[in-house]
GROMACS .gro file of C-alpha atoms in nm:
model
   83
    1UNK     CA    1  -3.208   1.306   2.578
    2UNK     CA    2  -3.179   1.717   2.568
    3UNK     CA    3  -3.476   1.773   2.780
    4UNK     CA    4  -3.296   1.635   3.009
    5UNK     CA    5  -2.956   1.876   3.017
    6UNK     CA    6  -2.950   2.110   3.323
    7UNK     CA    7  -2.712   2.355   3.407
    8UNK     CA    8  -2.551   2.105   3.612
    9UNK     CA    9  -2.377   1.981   3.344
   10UNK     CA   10  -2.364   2.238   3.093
   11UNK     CA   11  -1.995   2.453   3.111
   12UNK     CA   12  -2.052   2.794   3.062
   13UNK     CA   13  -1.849   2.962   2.760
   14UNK     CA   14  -1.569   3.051   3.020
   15UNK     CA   15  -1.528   2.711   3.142
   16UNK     CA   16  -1.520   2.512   2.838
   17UNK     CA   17  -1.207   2.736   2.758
   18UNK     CA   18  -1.068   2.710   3.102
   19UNK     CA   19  -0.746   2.491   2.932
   20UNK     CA   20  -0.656   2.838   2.797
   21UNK     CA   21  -0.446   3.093   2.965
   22UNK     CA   22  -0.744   3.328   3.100
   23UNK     CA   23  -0.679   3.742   3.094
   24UNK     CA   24  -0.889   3.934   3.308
   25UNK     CA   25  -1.027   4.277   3.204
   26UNK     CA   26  -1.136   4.551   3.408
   27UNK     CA   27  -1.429   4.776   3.282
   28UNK     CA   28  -1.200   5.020   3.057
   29UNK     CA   29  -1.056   4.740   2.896
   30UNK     CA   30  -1.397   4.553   2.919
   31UNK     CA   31  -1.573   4.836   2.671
   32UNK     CA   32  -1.263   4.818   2.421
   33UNK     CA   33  -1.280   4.431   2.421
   34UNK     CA   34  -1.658   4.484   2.338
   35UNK     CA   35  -1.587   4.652   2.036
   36UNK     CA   36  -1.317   4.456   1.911
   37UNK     CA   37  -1.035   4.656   1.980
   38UNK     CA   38  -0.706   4.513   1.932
   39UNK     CA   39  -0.485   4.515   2.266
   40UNK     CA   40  -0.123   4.529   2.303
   41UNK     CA   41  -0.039   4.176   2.473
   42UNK     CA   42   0.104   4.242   2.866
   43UNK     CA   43   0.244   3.969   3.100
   44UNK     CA   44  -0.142   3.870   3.164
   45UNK     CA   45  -0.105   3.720   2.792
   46UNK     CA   46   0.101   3.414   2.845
   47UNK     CA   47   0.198   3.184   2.619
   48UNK     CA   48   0.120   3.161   2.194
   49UNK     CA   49  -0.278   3.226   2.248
   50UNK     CA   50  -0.574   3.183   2.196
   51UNK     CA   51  -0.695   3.392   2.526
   52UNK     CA   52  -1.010   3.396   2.645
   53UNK     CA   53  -1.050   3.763   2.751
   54UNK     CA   54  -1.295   3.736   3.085
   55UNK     CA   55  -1.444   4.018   3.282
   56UNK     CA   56  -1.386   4.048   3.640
   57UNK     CA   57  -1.716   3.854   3.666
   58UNK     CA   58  -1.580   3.551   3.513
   59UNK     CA   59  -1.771   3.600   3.210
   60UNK     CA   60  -1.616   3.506   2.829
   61UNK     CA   61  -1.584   3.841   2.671
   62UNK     CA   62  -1.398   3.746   2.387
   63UNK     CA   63  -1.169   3.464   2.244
   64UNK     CA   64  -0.813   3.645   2.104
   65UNK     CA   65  -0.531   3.547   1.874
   66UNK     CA   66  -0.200   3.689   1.830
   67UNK     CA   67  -0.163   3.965   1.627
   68UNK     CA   68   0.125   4.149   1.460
   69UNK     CA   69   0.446   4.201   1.690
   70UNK     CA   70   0.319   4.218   2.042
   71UNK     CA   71  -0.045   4.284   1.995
   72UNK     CA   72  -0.311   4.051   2.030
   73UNK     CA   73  -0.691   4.065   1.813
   74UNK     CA   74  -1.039   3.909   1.867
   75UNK     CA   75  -1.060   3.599   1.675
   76UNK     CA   76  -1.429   3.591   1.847
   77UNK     CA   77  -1.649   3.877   2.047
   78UNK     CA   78  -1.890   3.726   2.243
   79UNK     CA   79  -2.005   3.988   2.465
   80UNK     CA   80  -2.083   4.320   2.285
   81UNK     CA   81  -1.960   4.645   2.493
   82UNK     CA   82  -2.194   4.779   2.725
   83UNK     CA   83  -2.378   4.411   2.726
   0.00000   0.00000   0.00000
């Protein structure tokens, strides 16, 4: 039954995704991710996507896709900028 679902066995957004290659943001980055900027894809982005963009908190930012040439966009924003 639901009532009966505790943390202890709920993932949190980042770990249900944590079969994904993970890219970690600092808080520039962090604020553009936020508003759904689209990023030009570094060695952190490994691999055809998607990326789970994470803070340096751990915390699912966004979910991106590959984008033209060697960018990559939010397919998904989870965390707004400044949230």
């Amino acid at each position: 039954p639901l009532h009966q679902v505790g943390p202890e066995v709920v993932l949190t957004p980042a770990e249900a995704l944590r079969d994904y290659t993970e890219v970690v943001v600092d808080g520039v980055e962090a604020t553009a991710v936020g508003h759904g900027k689209v990023l030009e894809r570094d060695d952190r982005f490994s691999g055809d996507g998607p990326w789970p963009l994470l803070d340096a908190d751990g915390r699912l930012l966004a979910v991106y896709g590959s984008h033209h040439g060697t960018t990559a966009k939010p397919e998904v924003v989870i965390a707004p900028a400044g949230g």
